[in-house]
């Protein structure tokens, strides 16, 4: 609601971002969308991924950390909170129309055309979402933090495959024309700053096992010795 009424500024900023990407010779978002448009099913899957994976995946990540890696949960929660707060400030101070709304981009609004869509057909009057909150992309920022958090909190040799989540998210948000490439660059930069300020805990096998035992025993967080010094 605070972001309503900034339509002219949002489109002016969209033209600036589009021109900046062309100046930097970034690959066109249209190349990704063209690949999706080869199949109606693929477009529908991408729209569904955009609409349904963002919040549940992040929530599942935090719940798993809370139950299995308590010290990492505190760290990840703080990083996500800081990134989200900074992003919301960015959304208010730099309203940005996504490429699906920018005629100059030549991109289609795949959500409206193929479904499902999480946004109303009229951005300026959408009461459920701020459609001008393109930069930074929290879809990408959260997905990248989920991957980094799971890589930091686990020891499996396959843990690096979690990076497929932000990679797939990036292709989806660009291919559906909900975000520019630079939206993800801005989100990654914010996340790097947050990670520089809030350091990941050093987990040992003993600490992890103790944390799991205490969590299963129902011991409150403030009484768990493995959380001392990690914050709550």
PDB file of C-alpha atoms in Angstrom, residues 59-221:
ATOM      1  CA  UNK A  59       9.776 -21.791   5.182  1.00  0.00           C
ATOM      2  CA  UNK A  60      10.776 -25.470   4.900  1.00  0.00           C
ATOM      3  CA  UNK A  61      14.441 -24.431   4.980  1.00  0.00           C
ATOM      4  CA  UNK A  62      13.974 -22.466   8.214  1.00  0.00           C
ATOM      5  CA  UNK A  63      11.899 -25.193   9.867  1.00  0.00           C
ATOM      6  CA  UNK A  64      14.512 -27.822   9.027  1.00  0.00           C
ATOM      7  CA  UNK A  65      17.311 -25.655  10.400  1.00  0.00           C
ATOM      8  CA  UNK A  66      15.310 -24.936  13.559  1.00  0.00           C
ATOM      9  CA  UNK A  67      14.823 -28.644  14.203  1.00  0.00           C
ATOM     10  CA  UNK A  68      18.180 -30.010  13.041  1.00  0.00           C
ATOM     11  CA  UNK A  69      20.718 -27.147  13.071  1.00  0.00           C
ATOM     12  CA  UNK A  70      19.627 -24.637  15.753  1.00  0.00           C
ATOM     13  CA  UNK A  71      22.730 -22.433  15.585  1.00  0.00           C
ATOM     14  CA  UNK A  72      22.488 -22.215  11.805  1.00  0.00           C
ATOM     15  CA  UNK A  73      18.801 -21.415  12.127  1.00  0.00           C
ATOM     16  CA  UNK A  74      19.562 -18.282  14.159  1.00  0.00           C
ATOM     17  CA  UNK A  75      22.159 -17.209  11.602  1.00  0.00           C
ATOM     18  CA  UNK A  76      19.969 -17.847   8.559  1.00  0.00           C
ATOM     19  CA  UNK A  77      16.949 -16.164  10.150  1.00  0.00           C
ATOM     20  CA  UNK A  78      18.954 -13.016  10.832  1.00  0.00           C
ATOM     21  CA  UNK A  79      20.445 -12.949   7.334  1.00  0.00           C
ATOM     22  CA  UNK A  80      17.035 -13.363   5.702  1.00  0.00           C
ATOM     23  CA  UNK A  81      15.509 -10.705   7.928  1.00  0.00           C
ATOM     24  CA  UNK A  82      18.262  -8.228   7.103  1.00  0.00           C
ATOM     25  CA  UNK A  83      18.117  -8.915   3.353  1.00  0.00           C
ATOM     26  CA  UNK A  84      14.325  -8.671   3.317  1.00  0.00           C
ATOM     27  CA  UNK A  85      14.266  -5.418   5.269  1.00  0.00           C
ATOM     28  CA  UNK A  86      16.888  -3.860   2.997  1.00  0.00           C
ATOM     29  CA  UNK A  87      15.009  -5.077  -0.073  1.00  0.00           C
ATOM     30  CA  UNK A  88      11.749  -3.547   1.128  1.00  0.00           C
ATOM     31  CA  UNK A  89      13.506  -0.208   1.546  1.00  0.00           C
ATOM     32  CA  UNK A  90      14.755  -0.598  -2.009  1.00  0.00           C
ATOM     33  CA  UNK A  91      11.264  -1.374  -3.272  1.00  0.00           C
ATOM     34  CA  UNK A  92       9.943   1.835  -1.727  1.00  0.00           C
ATOM     35  CA  UNK A  93      12.789   4.108  -2.781  1.00  0.00           C
ATOM     36  CA  UNK A  94      13.288   2.626  -6.253  1.00  0.00           C
ATOM     37  CA  UNK A  95       9.926   1.397  -7.605  1.00  0.00           C
ATOM     38  CA  UNK A  96      10.557  -0.624 -10.746  1.00  0.00           C
ATOM     39  CA  UNK A  97       8.101  -2.012 -13.272  1.00  0.00           C
ATOM     40  CA  UNK A  98       9.073  -5.578 -14.247  1.00  0.00           C
ATOM     41  CA  UNK A  99       9.945  -6.369 -17.868  1.00  0.00           C
ATOM     42  CA  UNK A 100       6.551  -8.029 -18.472  1.00  0.00           C
ATOM     43  CA  UNK A 101       5.001  -4.567 -18.086  1.00  0.00           C
ATOM     44  CA  UNK A 102       7.587  -2.742 -20.188  1.00  0.00           C
ATOM     45  CA  UNK A 103       6.515  -2.555 -23.836  1.00  0.00           C
ATOM     46  CA  UNK A 104      10.090  -1.777 -24.891  1.00  0.00           C
ATOM     47  CA  UNK A 105      11.235  -5.202 -23.716  1.00  0.00           C
ATOM     48  CA  UNK A 106       8.987  -7.057 -26.136  1.00  0.00           C
ATOM     49  CA  UNK A 107       8.427  -9.723 -23.466  1.00  0.00           C
ATOM     50  CA  UNK A 108       5.150 -11.483 -22.679  1.00  0.00           C
ATOM     51  CA  UNK A 109       3.400 -11.652 -19.330  1.00  0.00           C
ATOM     52  CA  UNK A 110       3.435 -15.437 -19.224  1.00  0.00           C
ATOM     53  CA  UNK A 111       1.458 -15.527 -15.996  1.00  0.00           C
ATOM     54  CA  UNK A 112      -1.506 -13.712 -17.496  1.00  0.00           C
ATOM     55  CA  UNK A 113      -1.313 -15.574 -20.820  1.00  0.00           C
ATOM     56  CA  UNK A 114      -0.640 -19.148 -19.689  1.00  0.00           C
ATOM     57  CA  UNK A 115      -1.342 -19.114 -15.938  1.00  0.00           C
ATOM     58  CA  UNK A 116      -1.132 -19.348 -13.081  1.00  0.00           C
ATOM     59  CA  UNK A 117      -0.546 -15.713 -12.129  1.00  0.00           C
ATOM     60  CA  UNK A 118      -0.121 -14.296  -8.644  1.00  0.00           C
ATOM     61  CA  UNK A 119      -0.724 -10.719  -9.775  1.00  0.00           C
ATOM     62  CA  UNK A 120      -3.777  -8.736 -10.763  1.00  0.00           C
ATOM     63  CA  UNK A 121      -4.231  -7.608 -14.338  1.00  0.00           C
ATOM     64  CA  UNK A 122      -3.955  -3.933 -13.323  1.00  0.00           C
ATOM     65  CA  UNK A 123      -0.650  -3.255 -11.485  1.00  0.00           C
ATOM     66  CA  UNK A 124      -1.521   0.232 -10.274  1.00  0.00           C
ATOM     67  CA  UNK A 125      -4.630  -1.008  -8.454  1.00  0.00           C
ATOM     68  CA  UNK A 126      -3.411  -4.432  -7.308  1.00  0.00           C
ATOM     69  CA  UNK A 127      -4.350  -4.577  -3.633  1.00  0.00           C
ATOM     70  CA  UNK A 128      -2.645  -7.917  -2.979  1.00  0.00           C
ATOM     71  CA  UNK A 129       0.897  -7.235  -4.167  1.00  0.00           C
ATOM     72  CA  UNK A 130       3.320  -4.493  -5.073  1.00  0.00           C
ATOM     73  CA  UNK A 131       4.009  -5.236  -8.729  1.00  0.00           C
ATOM     74  CA  UNK A 132       6.655  -2.504  -8.848  1.00  0.00           C
ATOM     75  CA  UNK A 133       8.920  -4.341  -6.363  1.00  0.00           C
ATOM     76  CA  UNK A 134      11.224  -5.828  -8.989  1.00  0.00           C
ATOM     77  CA  UNK A 135      14.618  -4.715  -7.653  1.00  0.00           C
ATOM     78  CA  UNK A 136      16.108  -6.399  -5.769  1.00  0.00           C
ATOM     79  CA  UNK A 137      14.535  -9.783  -6.446  1.00  0.00           C
ATOM     80  CA  UNK A 138      13.650 -11.495  -3.186  1.00  0.00           C
ATOM     81  CA  UNK A 139      12.747 -14.596  -5.189  1.00  0.00           C
ATOM     82  CA  UNK A 140      16.413 -14.912  -6.129  1.00  0.00           C
ATOM     83  CA  UNK A 141      17.827 -13.556  -2.861  1.00  0.00           C
ATOM     84  CA  UNK A 142      15.904 -16.006  -0.713  1.00  0.00           C
ATOM     85  CA  UNK A 143      16.642 -18.933  -3.048  1.00  0.00           C
ATOM     86  CA  UNK A 144      20.360 -18.160  -2.960  1.00  0.00           C
ATOM     87  CA  UNK A 145      20.315 -17.961   0.844  1.00  0.00           C
ATOM     88  CA  UNK A 146      18.513 -21.310   1.051  1.00  0.00           C
ATOM     89  CA  UNK A 147      21.280 -22.891  -1.017  1.00  0.00           C
ATOM     90  CA  UNK A 148      24.079 -21.198   0.922  1.00  0.00           C
ATOM     91  CA  UNK A 149      22.459 -22.081   4.244  1.00  0.00           C
ATOM     92  CA  UNK A 150      22.068 -25.749   3.385  1.00  0.00           C
ATOM     93  CA  UNK A 151      25.599 -25.957   2.046  1.00  0.00           C
ATOM     94  CA  UNK A 152      26.923 -24.406   5.267  1.00  0.00           C
ATOM     95  CA  UNK A 153      24.788 -26.558   7.561  1.00  0.00           C
ATOM     96  CA  UNK A 154      25.377 -29.952   5.937  1.00  0.00           C
ATOM     97  CA  UNK A 155      28.391 -32.052   5.093  1.00  0.00           C
ATOM     98  CA  UNK A 156      27.187 -34.253   2.245  1.00  0.00           C
ATOM     99  CA  UNK A 157      29.362 -34.263  -0.837  1.00  0.00           C
ATOM    100  CA  UNK A 158      26.151 -33.629  -2.813  1.00  0.00           C
ATOM    101  CA  UNK A 159      25.290 -30.457  -0.905  1.00  0.00           C
ATOM    102  CA  UNK A 160      26.535 -28.195  -3.701  1.00  0.00           C
ATOM    103  CA  UNK A 161      23.607 -29.353  -5.799  1.00  0.00           C
ATOM    104  CA  UNK A 162      21.466 -27.004  -3.701  1.00  0.00           C
ATOM    105  CA  UNK A 163      22.796 -24.252  -5.975  1.00  0.00           C
ATOM    106  CA  UNK A 164      20.441 -25.609  -8.618  1.00  0.00           C
ATOM    107  CA  UNK A 165      17.592 -23.992  -6.669  1.00  0.00           C
ATOM    108  CA  UNK A 166      18.748 -20.375  -7.157  1.00  0.00           C
ATOM    109  CA  UNK A 167      19.853 -21.178 -10.701  1.00  0.00           C
ATOM    110  CA  UNK A 168      16.426 -22.546 -11.599  1.00  0.00           C
ATOM    111  CA  UNK A 169      14.781 -19.634  -9.798  1.00  0.00           C
ATOM    112  CA  UNK A 170      16.873 -17.186 -11.822  1.00  0.00           C
ATOM    113  CA  UNK A 171      15.838 -18.767 -15.107  1.00  0.00           C
ATOM    114  CA  UNK A 172      12.192 -18.779 -14.016  1.00  0.00           C
ATOM    115  CA  UNK A 173      11.991 -15.167 -12.857  1.00  0.00           C
ATOM    116  CA  UNK A 174      13.731 -13.955 -16.013  1.00  0.00           C
ATOM    117  CA  UNK A 175      11.916 -16.277 -18.396  1.00  0.00           C
ATOM    118  CA  UNK A 176       8.506 -15.302 -17.045  1.00  0.00           C
ATOM    119  CA  UNK A 177       9.523 -11.628 -17.394  1.00  0.00           C
ATOM    120  CA  UNK A 178       8.956 -10.910 -13.722  1.00  0.00           C
ATOM    121  CA  UNK A 179      12.528  -9.683 -13.222  1.00  0.00           C
ATOM    122  CA  UNK A 180      15.509  -8.211 -15.025  1.00  0.00           C
ATOM    123  CA  UNK A 181      18.977  -9.754 -14.744  1.00  0.00           C
ATOM    124  CA  UNK A 182      20.037  -6.742 -12.669  1.00  0.00           C
ATOM    125  CA  UNK A 183      17.332  -7.476 -10.090  1.00  0.00           C
ATOM    126  CA  UNK A 184      19.161 -10.690  -9.237  1.00  0.00           C
ATOM    127  CA  UNK A 185      22.540  -8.950  -9.228  1.00  0.00           C
ATOM    128  CA  UNK A 186      21.175  -6.445  -6.703  1.00  0.00           C
ATOM    129  CA  UNK A 187      19.756  -9.253  -4.549  1.00  0.00           C
ATOM    130  CA  UNK A 188      23.048 -11.153  -4.600  1.00  0.00           C
ATOM    131  CA  UNK A 189      24.918  -7.992  -3.606  1.00  0.00           C
ATOM    132  CA  UNK A 190      22.574  -7.417  -0.657  1.00  0.00           C
ATOM    133  CA  UNK A 191      22.998 -11.017   0.435  1.00  0.00           C
ATOM    134  CA  UNK A 192      26.792 -10.734   0.275  1.00  0.00           C
ATOM    135  CA  UNK A 193      26.659  -7.659   2.509  1.00  0.00           C
ATOM    136  CA  UNK A 194      24.374  -9.424   4.978  1.00  0.00           C
ATOM    137  CA  UNK A 195      26.654 -12.466   5.085  1.00  0.00           C
ATOM    138  CA  UNK A 196      29.634 -10.199   5.677  1.00  0.00           C
ATOM    139  CA  UNK A 197      27.901  -8.654   8.677  1.00  0.00           C
ATOM    140  CA  UNK A 198      26.297 -11.806  10.101  1.00  0.00           C
ATOM    141  CA  UNK A 199      28.844 -14.612  10.167  1.00  0.00           C
ATOM    142  CA  UNK A 200      27.893 -18.272   9.914  1.00  0.00           C
ATOM    143  CA  UNK A 201      28.502 -20.360  13.047  1.00  0.00           C
ATOM    144  CA  UNK A 202      31.296 -22.902  13.171  1.00  0.00           C
ATOM    145  CA  UNK A 203      29.504 -26.190  13.554  1.00  0.00           C
ATOM    146  CA  UNK A 204      31.212 -29.313  14.791  1.00  0.00           C
ATOM    147  CA  UNK A 205      29.772 -32.798  14.639  1.00  0.00           C
ATOM    148  CA  UNK A 206      29.432 -32.839  18.436  1.00  0.00           C
ATOM    149  CA  UNK A 207      27.615 -29.509  18.511  1.00  0.00           C
ATOM    150  CA  UNK A 208      25.238 -30.587  15.764  1.00  0.00           C
ATOM    151  CA  UNK A 209      24.406 -33.860  17.499  1.00  0.00           C
ATOM    152  CA  UNK A 210      23.857 -32.110  20.834  1.00  0.00           C
ATOM    153  CA  UNK A 211      21.577 -29.564  19.180  1.00  0.00           C
ATOM    154  CA  UNK A 212      19.478 -32.318  17.615  1.00  0.00           C
ATOM    155  CA  UNK A 213      19.190 -34.178  20.918  1.00  0.00           C
ATOM    156  CA  UNK A 214      18.138 -31.044  22.776  1.00  0.00           C
ATOM    157  CA  UNK A 215      15.597 -30.129  20.107  1.00  0.00           C
ATOM    158  CA  UNK A 216      14.036 -33.595  20.244  1.00  0.00           C
ATOM    159  CA  UNK A 217      13.963 -33.413  24.042  1.00  0.00           C
ATOM    160  CA  UNK A 218      12.010 -30.161  23.880  1.00  0.00           C
ATOM    161  CA  UNK A 219      14.611 -28.107  25.741  1.00  0.00           C
ATOM    162  CA  UNK A 220      13.900 -24.375  25.209  1.00  0.00           C
ATOM    163  CA  UNK A 221      16.374 -22.506  23.002  1.00  0.00           C
TER     164      UNK A 221
END
